[in-house]
DNA sequence: ATGTAC
């Protein structure tokens, strides 16, 4: 008897809290019942929850739909009249809305410090490219919907020029060993120790999404996510400790797929219930880290981060093996995440980076451009005013909608062929000209990171449409 | 970003 989220949605269980409570009860008490019996009961319960209030097995779910015992506890907060100061890098590249969102963030009563990166643009709550340090709380929408969205680069024991010789094999391997889009998955079983983590048994939501995590392991999703091979030029004395020169390298960008999205949604829903803010700031609702929900989110967020890392590891492992390439080094970093950090001597805080690269002193990181412009291997300078952060890319110069209106498929094809880039899948929303010029964005953050390598994409796979 | 959408 396997009931999936989909089955529950169909019978009207549309919120994740109800769905996870249902799955929790089913897994404990309905092992021997048929799917039909259980679904019929769940439908009846939804229609008349009062009937199940005294039922030992189902009362928890009935209470969810018809709470009687006590009203939900919440606290109302006001914003400060004036925002706390924060530093902006590359301000001339940043739109007004993103700046306004950051000002709002700096008026939150829990806000301690913040910074805006040169690729910033408006987002849901905190802008993409926003860094926010708060006191003993975590803001799900300041981490982002794609928890643990990250970069990973593997440098191979092969010269950049051998890309030409490998081109056909690489294209075939990308088609066979990566998966994009929301439906389906890889055609062969994936295994990774992250799936054995006990956290997957510790909350109803994580129990519910373990199956999906298994099916989606090693896949890349959609939007701006990619897997690409290209030419890496490493500088002398680079953070990877590899000799100066050129290398063939693999770069990937993706996150925690359905698992992270479900965690983000569930806990931002809870945050908005317990933390009431003025309407314009409600997406900044936070969870106190001393509460059970706060602890659950923190644990789940960390699991989603490790899952996203595991997805990249699978991609790199599968492709290296298929192509018979020997990895020399790997560098990887989250850019949608929260960490506990010491922001000034003796002052610990929760630092959210939503589309921002950690850039502590000596810390390696990856800042991609677009599918046909350079990406950079960087080394953090530990600049306190940026909360030890840098941009996570060039940033969009125009919206997806505008890019669709502006560019045709044939124009993009021509652009890519002139740039010497082969694209598998992809769409005009990701047209390089829809992005800011990475060569202008990098100088705006030279006080934040040193450049140790320059990567030029050559064979790129992205989601189609 | 995501099998979305109070």
mmCIF file of C-alpha atoms in Angstrom, chain A residues 54-340:
data_model
loop_
_atom_site.group_PDB
_atom_site.id
_atom_site.type_symbol
_atom_site.label_atom_id
_atom_site.label_comp_id
_atom_site.label_asym_id
_atom_site.label_seq_id
_atom_site.Cartn_x
_atom_site.Cartn_y
_atom_site.Cartn_z
ATOM 1 C CA UNK A 54 -12.513 10.938 19.498
ATOM 2 C CA UNK A 55 -10.859 8.421 17.227
ATOM 3 C CA UNK A 56 -7.485 7.536 18.764
ATOM 4 C CA UNK A 57 -5.851 6.952 15.392
ATOM 5 C CA UNK A 58 -7.274 9.864 13.412
ATOM 6 C CA UNK A 59 -7.934 12.597 15.984
ATOM 7 C CA UNK A 60 -4.666 14.415 15.228
ATOM 8 C CA UNK A 61 -5.654 14.887 11.613
ATOM 9 C CA UNK A 62 -9.253 15.764 12.553
ATOM 10 C CA UNK A 63 -7.917 18.461 14.874
ATOM 11 C CA UNK A 64 -5.948 19.894 11.995
ATOM 12 C CA UNK A 65 -9.108 20.548 10.006
ATOM 13 C CA UNK A 66 -11.304 21.527 12.955
ATOM 14 C CA UNK A 67 -9.120 22.833 15.757
ATOM 15 C CA UNK A 68 -10.944 23.137 19.086
ATOM 16 C CA UNK A 69 -8.460 22.717 21.910
ATOM 17 C CA UNK A 70 -6.619 25.993 21.521
ATOM 18 C CA UNK A 71 -6.115 28.717 19.009
ATOM 19 C CA UNK A 72 -2.805 28.688 17.208
ATOM 20 C CA UNK A 73 -0.154 30.673 19.063
ATOM 21 C CA UNK A 74 1.358 33.561 17.182
ATOM 22 C CA UNK A 75 3.262 36.766 17.820
ATOM 23 C CA UNK A 76 2.863 40.064 16.011
ATOM 24 C CA UNK A 77 5.921 42.155 15.238
ATOM 25 C CA UNK A 78 6.450 45.686 13.994
ATOM 26 C CA UNK A 79 9.144 46.926 11.654
ATOM 27 C CA UNK A 80 11.698 49.504 12.740
ATOM 28 C CA UNK A 81 11.055 52.978 11.278
ATOM 29 C CA UNK A 82 14.560 53.158 9.863
ATOM 30 C CA UNK A 83 16.458 50.311 8.200
ATOM 31 C CA UNK A 84 19.785 49.238 9.647
ATOM 32 C CA UNK A 85 22.686 50.157 7.361
ATOM 33 C CA UNK A 86 23.968 47.663 4.834
ATOM 34 C CA UNK A 87 26.573 47.707 2.124
ATOM 35 C CA UNK A 88 25.716 47.466 -1.574
ATOM 36 C CA UNK A 89 28.211 46.239 -4.176
ATOM 37 C CA UNK A 90 27.750 47.243 -7.822
ATOM 38 C CA UNK A 91 24.701 49.365 -6.981
ATOM 39 C CA UNK A 92 24.384 50.712 -10.521
ATOM 40 C CA UNK A 93 23.575 47.174 -11.724
ATOM 41 C CA UNK A 94 20.797 46.693 -9.200
ATOM 42 C CA UNK A 95 17.126 47.543 -9.796
ATOM 43 C CA UNK A 96 15.119 49.699 -7.389
ATOM 44 C CA UNK A 97 12.775 46.930 -6.303
ATOM 45 C CA UNK A 98 15.660 44.758 -5.110
ATOM 46 C CA UNK A 99 17.014 47.669 -3.082
ATOM 47 C CA UNK A 100 13.587 48.334 -1.572
ATOM 48 C CA UNK A 101 13.271 44.692 -0.578
ATOM 49 C CA UNK A 102 16.653 44.846 1.128
ATOM 50 C CA UNK A 103 15.627 48.024 3.018
ATOM 51 C CA UNK A 104 12.535 46.219 4.233
ATOM 52 C CA UNK A 105 14.666 43.289 5.411
ATOM 53 C CA UNK A 106 16.886 45.670 7.377
ATOM 54 C CA UNK A 107 13.826 46.963 9.257
ATOM 55 C CA UNK A 108 12.982 43.527 10.687
ATOM 56 C CA UNK A 109 13.352 43.451 14.469
ATOM 57 C CA UNK A 110 15.640 40.395 14.201
ATOM 58 C CA UNK A 111 17.923 41.954 11.538
ATOM 59 C CA UNK A 112 21.537 42.467 12.621
ATOM 60 C CA UNK A 113 23.402 43.133 9.378
ATOM 61 C CA UNK A 114 23.035 42.755 5.632
ATOM 62 C CA UNK A 115 24.635 43.242 2.241
ATOM 63 C CA UNK A 116 23.533 43.352 -1.381
ATOM 64 C CA UNK A 117 25.599 41.634 -4.083
ATOM 65 C CA UNK A 118 26.147 43.104 -7.582
ATOM 66 C CA UNK A 119 23.959 40.486 -9.298
ATOM 67 C CA UNK A 120 20.971 41.301 -7.072
ATOM 68 C CA UNK A 121 17.446 41.368 -8.452
ATOM 69 C CA UNK A 122 13.971 41.304 -6.939
ATOM 70 C CA UNK A 123 12.814 38.040 -5.387
ATOM 71 C CA UNK A 124 10.184 36.673 -3.039
ATOM 72 C CA UNK A 125 10.912 38.367 0.301
ATOM 73 C CA UNK A 126 14.674 38.842 0.367
ATOM 74 C CA UNK A 127 16.080 39.771 -3.072
ATOM 75 C CA UNK A 128 18.196 37.232 -4.950
ATOM 76 C CA UNK A 129 21.737 38.382 -4.217
ATOM 77 C CA UNK A 130 20.746 39.451 -0.699
ATOM 78 C CA UNK A 131 22.682 38.515 2.440
ATOM 79 C CA UNK A 132 20.940 38.882 5.792
ATOM 80 C CA UNK A 133 22.223 38.181 9.300
ATOM 81 C CA UNK A 134 19.592 37.788 12.011
ATOM 82 C CA UNK A 135 19.504 37.007 15.708
ATOM 83 C CA UNK A 136 18.613 33.442 16.677
ATOM 84 C CA UNK A 137 16.042 32.961 13.927
ATOM 85 C CA UNK A 138 15.816 31.543 10.438
ATOM 86 C CA UNK A 139 13.715 32.994 7.618
ATOM 87 C CA UNK A 140 12.733 30.265 5.148
ATOM 88 C CA UNK A 141 12.224 32.733 2.272
ATOM 89 C CA UNK A 142 15.637 34.302 2.949
ATOM 90 C CA UNK A 143 17.154 30.903 2.205
ATOM 91 C CA UNK A 144 15.055 30.534 -0.903
ATOM 92 C CA UNK A 145 12.697 27.965 -2.344
ATOM 93 C CA UNK A 146 15.519 25.897 -3.794
ATOM 94 C CA UNK A 147 17.330 25.098 -0.555
ATOM 95 C CA UNK A 148 20.962 24.213 -1.169
ATOM 96 C CA UNK A 149 20.996 25.403 -4.769
ATOM 97 C CA UNK A 150 24.695 25.136 -5.500
ATOM 98 C CA UNK A 151 27.644 24.921 -7.852
ATOM 99 C CA UNK A 152 30.190 22.162 -8.331
ATOM 100 C CA UNK A 153 33.251 22.010 -10.583
ATOM 101 C CA UNK A 154 35.488 19.029 -11.275
ATOM 102 C CA UNK A 155 38.853 19.649 -12.899
ATOM 103 C CA UNK A 156 40.059 16.744 -15.033
ATOM 104 C CA UNK A 157 43.472 15.371 -15.820
ATOM 105 C CA UNK A 158 43.023 16.482 -19.431
ATOM 106 C CA UNK A 159 43.945 19.577 -21.400
ATOM 107 C CA UNK A 160 41.259 21.998 -22.562
ATOM 108 C CA UNK A 161 42.071 21.253 -26.203
ATOM 109 C CA UNK A 162 41.066 17.599 -25.783
ATOM 110 C CA UNK A 163 37.444 18.838 -25.543
ATOM 111 C CA UNK A 164 37.355 18.709 -29.335
ATOM 112 C CA UNK A 165 38.399 15.070 -29.354
ATOM 113 C CA UNK A 166 35.869 14.229 -26.637
ATOM 114 C CA UNK A 167 33.040 16.355 -28.054
ATOM 115 C CA UNK A 168 30.915 13.522 -29.419
ATOM 116 C CA UNK A 169 31.362 11.334 -26.328
ATOM 117 C CA UNK A 170 30.555 14.272 -24.038
ATOM 118 C CA UNK A 171 27.332 15.063 -25.873
ATOM 119 C CA UNK A 172 26.241 11.431 -25.642
ATOM 120 C CA UNK A 173 27.221 11.222 -21.966
ATOM 121 C CA UNK A 174 25.293 14.412 -21.149
ATOM 122 C CA UNK A 175 22.217 12.975 -22.829
ATOM 123 C CA UNK A 176 22.573 9.615 -21.070
ATOM 124 C CA UNK A 177 23.728 10.614 -17.601
ATOM 125 C CA UNK A 178 21.944 13.869 -16.783
ATOM 126 C CA UNK A 179 18.239 14.506 -16.451
ATOM 127 C CA UNK A 180 16.445 17.843 -16.720
ATOM 128 C CA UNK A 181 12.811 18.805 -16.329
ATOM 129 C CA UNK A 182 10.177 17.963 -13.806
ATOM 130 C CA UNK A 183 8.998 14.621 -15.124
ATOM 131 C CA UNK A 184 10.790 11.309 -15.217
ATOM 132 C CA UNK A 185 14.297 10.701 -13.975
ATOM 133 C CA UNK A 186 17.531 8.940 -14.785
ATOM 134 C CA UNK A 187 17.081 5.631 -16.589
ATOM 135 C CA UNK A 188 19.211 3.709 -14.077
ATOM 136 C CA UNK A 189 19.144 3.394 -10.277
ATOM 137 C CA UNK A 190 21.063 5.931 -8.212
ATOM 138 C CA UNK A 191 22.572 5.191 -4.821
ATOM 139 C CA UNK A 192 24.005 7.581 -2.303
ATOM 140 C CA UNK A 193 24.501 7.382 1.448
ATOM 141 C CA UNK A 194 22.514 10.592 1.911
ATOM 142 C CA UNK A 195 19.364 8.510 1.343
ATOM 143 C CA UNK A 196 20.206 6.416 4.432
ATOM 144 C CA UNK A 197 20.334 9.434 6.712
ATOM 145 C CA UNK A 198 18.217 8.988 9.824
ATOM 146 C CA UNK A 199 16.779 12.502 9.396
ATOM 147 C CA UNK A 200 14.585 11.030 6.667
ATOM 148 C CA UNK A 201 12.781 9.139 9.444
ATOM 149 C CA UNK A 202 12.574 12.043 11.878
ATOM 150 C CA UNK A 203 9.630 14.118 10.610
ATOM 151 C CA UNK A 204 6.443 13.248 8.700
ATOM 152 C CA UNK A 205 7.414 15.558 5.835
ATOM 153 C CA UNK A 206 10.866 14.007 5.396
ATOM 154 C CA UNK A 207 9.369 10.506 5.605
ATOM 155 C CA UNK A 208 6.899 11.521 2.913
ATOM 156 C CA UNK A 209 9.561 12.881 0.560
ATOM 157 C CA UNK A 210 12.177 10.147 0.909
ATOM 158 C CA UNK A 211 10.733 8.306 -2.098
ATOM 159 C CA UNK A 212 10.830 11.391 -4.279
ATOM 160 C CA UNK A 213 14.378 12.140 -3.123
ATOM 161 C CA UNK A 214 15.380 8.650 -4.212
ATOM 162 C CA UNK A 215 13.739 9.053 -7.638
ATOM 163 C CA UNK A 216 15.271 12.491 -8.213
ATOM 164 C CA UNK A 217 18.801 11.790 -6.988
ATOM 165 C CA UNK A 218 21.337 12.896 -9.587
ATOM 166 C CA UNK A 219 18.874 14.996 -11.606
ATOM 167 C CA UNK A 220 19.139 18.710 -12.349
ATOM 168 C CA UNK A 221 15.671 20.249 -12.627
ATOM 169 C CA UNK A 222 14.951 23.337 -14.734
ATOM 170 C CA UNK A 223 15.223 27.108 -14.969
ATOM 171 C CA UNK A 224 18.833 28.272 -14.921
ATOM 172 C CA UNK A 225 20.225 24.880 -13.909
ATOM 173 C CA UNK A 226 22.867 23.314 -16.125
ATOM 174 C CA UNK A 227 25.575 20.700 -16.543
ATOM 175 C CA UNK A 228 28.419 21.742 -18.831
ATOM 176 C CA UNK A 229 31.923 20.887 -19.973
ATOM 177 C CA UNK A 230 34.368 23.626 -20.789
ATOM 178 C CA UNK A 231 37.855 25.062 -20.689
ATOM 179 C CA UNK A 232 39.320 26.121 -17.365
ATOM 180 C CA UNK A 233 42.334 28.443 -17.211
ATOM 181 C CA UNK A 234 43.889 28.254 -13.754
ATOM 182 C CA UNK A 235 46.085 31.043 -12.407
ATOM 183 C CA UNK A 236 49.394 30.443 -10.628
ATOM 184 C CA UNK A 237 49.030 29.838 -6.890
ATOM 185 C CA UNK A 238 45.362 28.910 -7.225
ATOM 186 C CA UNK A 239 43.220 27.734 -4.328
ATOM 187 C CA UNK A 240 43.029 24.211 -5.823
ATOM 188 C CA UNK A 241 46.815 23.833 -5.559
ATOM 189 C CA UNK A 242 46.965 22.724 -9.192
ATOM 190 C CA UNK A 243 49.666 23.873 -11.609
ATOM 191 C CA UNK A 244 48.893 26.994 -13.607
ATOM 192 C CA UNK A 245 47.495 26.184 -17.048
ATOM 193 C CA UNK A 246 44.435 24.984 -18.900
ATOM 194 C CA UNK A 247 42.253 22.009 -18.082
ATOM 195 C CA UNK A 248 39.063 20.312 -19.181
ATOM 196 C CA UNK A 249 36.450 20.849 -16.464
ATOM 197 C CA UNK A 250 32.854 19.985 -15.608
ATOM 198 C CA UNK A 251 30.582 22.600 -14.030
ATOM 199 C CA UNK A 252 27.091 21.962 -12.658
ATOM 200 C CA UNK A 253 24.381 24.159 -11.152
ATOM 201 C CA UNK A 254 21.301 22.724 -9.407
ATOM 202 C CA UNK A 255 19.637 22.293 -6.050
ATOM 203 C CA UNK A 256 17.553 20.035 -3.854
ATOM 204 C CA UNK A 257 14.659 19.394 -6.257
ATOM 205 C CA UNK A 258 11.243 18.451 -4.874
ATOM 206 C CA UNK A 259 12.605 17.676 -1.409
ATOM 207 C CA UNK A 260 13.911 21.183 -0.757
ATOM 208 C CA UNK A 261 10.859 22.811 -2.339
ATOM 209 C CA UNK A 262 8.547 20.894 0.013
ATOM 210 C CA UNK A 263 10.615 21.826 3.074
ATOM 211 C CA UNK A 264 10.695 25.482 2.023
ATOM 212 C CA UNK A 265 6.954 25.576 1.498
ATOM 213 C CA UNK A 266 5.966 23.778 4.649
ATOM 214 C CA UNK A 267 8.153 25.820 6.995
ATOM 215 C CA UNK A 268 7.457 29.180 5.393
ATOM 216 C CA UNK A 269 3.743 28.385 5.842
ATOM 217 C CA UNK A 270 4.396 27.654 9.523
ATOM 218 C CA UNK A 271 6.553 30.786 9.866
ATOM 219 C CA UNK A 272 3.727 32.959 8.511
ATOM 220 C CA UNK A 273 1.354 31.390 11.049
ATOM 221 C CA UNK A 274 3.528 31.971 14.099
ATOM 222 C CA UNK A 275 5.240 35.216 13.084
ATOM 223 C CA UNK A 276 2.827 37.932 12.029
ATOM 224 C CA UNK A 277 4.398 40.866 10.217
ATOM 225 C CA UNK A 278 2.947 43.863 8.361
ATOM 226 C CA UNK A 279 1.575 42.748 5.007
ATOM 227 C CA UNK A 280 4.450 44.093 2.916
ATOM 228 C CA UNK A 281 6.953 42.139 5.006
ATOM 229 C CA UNK A 282 5.077 38.890 5.558
ATOM 230 C CA UNK A 283 7.417 36.872 3.360
ATOM 231 C CA UNK A 284 10.142 37.600 5.889
ATOM 232 C CA UNK A 285 8.320 35.575 8.574
ATOM 233 C CA UNK A 286 10.873 33.733 10.677
ATOM 234 C CA UNK A 287 11.107 30.714 12.928
ATOM 235 C CA UNK A 288 12.723 31.166 16.319
ATOM 236 C CA UNK A 289 15.574 28.647 16.525
ATOM 237 C CA UNK A 290 14.549 27.806 20.081
ATOM 238 C CA UNK A 291 11.188 26.469 18.900
ATOM 239 C CA UNK A 292 10.485 22.958 17.681
ATOM 240 C CA UNK A 293 9.533 24.219 14.206
ATOM 241 C CA UNK A 294 12.748 26.256 14.024
ATOM 242 C CA UNK A 295 14.848 23.226 14.945
ATOM 243 C CA UNK A 296 12.956 21.052 12.451
ATOM 244 C CA UNK A 297 13.518 23.532 9.644
ATOM 245 C CA UNK A 298 17.209 23.855 10.486
ATOM 246 C CA UNK A 299 17.665 20.083 10.439
ATOM 247 C CA UNK A 300 15.589 19.694 7.250
ATOM 248 C CA UNK A 301 17.406 22.569 5.515
ATOM 249 C CA UNK A 302 20.744 20.956 6.295
ATOM 250 C CA UNK A 303 19.514 17.619 4.974
ATOM 251 C CA UNK A 304 18.290 19.314 1.758
ATOM 252 C CA UNK A 305 21.721 20.954 1.419
ATOM 253 C CA UNK A 306 23.445 17.591 1.769
ATOM 254 C CA UNK A 307 20.969 16.075 -0.706
ATOM 255 C CA UNK A 308 21.732 18.814 -3.251
ATOM 256 C CA UNK A 309 25.453 18.127 -2.786
ATOM 257 C CA UNK A 310 24.775 14.419 -3.306
ATOM 258 C CA UNK A 311 22.950 15.161 -6.577
ATOM 259 C CA UNK A 312 26.027 16.991 -7.886
ATOM 260 C CA UNK A 313 28.290 14.178 -6.688
ATOM 261 C CA UNK A 314 26.200 11.669 -8.634
ATOM 262 C CA UNK A 315 26.303 13.811 -11.777
ATOM 263 C CA UNK A 316 30.079 14.254 -11.585
ATOM 264 C CA UNK A 317 30.709 10.615 -10.690
ATOM 265 C CA UNK A 318 28.475 9.285 -13.480
ATOM 266 C CA UNK A 319 29.959 11.555 -16.149
ATOM 267 C CA UNK A 320 33.607 11.051 -15.123
ATOM 268 C CA UNK A 321 33.111 7.288 -15.173
ATOM 269 C CA UNK A 322 31.276 7.278 -18.504
ATOM 270 C CA UNK A 323 33.997 9.348 -20.144
ATOM 271 C CA UNK A 324 36.932 7.629 -18.423
ATOM 272 C CA UNK A 325 38.229 10.979 -17.152
ATOM 273 C CA UNK A 326 40.362 11.261 -14.021
ATOM 274 C CA UNK A 327 39.283 14.025 -11.601
ATOM 275 C CA UNK A 328 42.143 16.086 -10.183
ATOM 276 C CA UNK A 329 40.157 18.392 -7.931
ATOM 277 C CA UNK A 330 36.619 19.447 -7.073
ATOM 278 C CA UNK A 331 35.263 22.687 -5.679
ATOM 279 C CA UNK A 332 31.655 23.278 -4.680
ATOM 280 C CA UNK A 333 29.490 25.689 -2.731
ATOM 281 C CA UNK A 334 25.909 26.379 -1.737
ATOM 282 C CA UNK A 335 24.431 29.715 -2.747
ATOM 283 C CA UNK A 336 20.912 29.380 -1.250
ATOM 284 C CA UNK A 337 21.426 28.543 2.394
ATOM 285 C CA UNK A 338 21.776 29.750 5.987
ATOM 286 C CA UNK A 339 24.727 29.259 8.304
ATOM 287 C CA UNK A 340 25.541 30.103 11.886
#
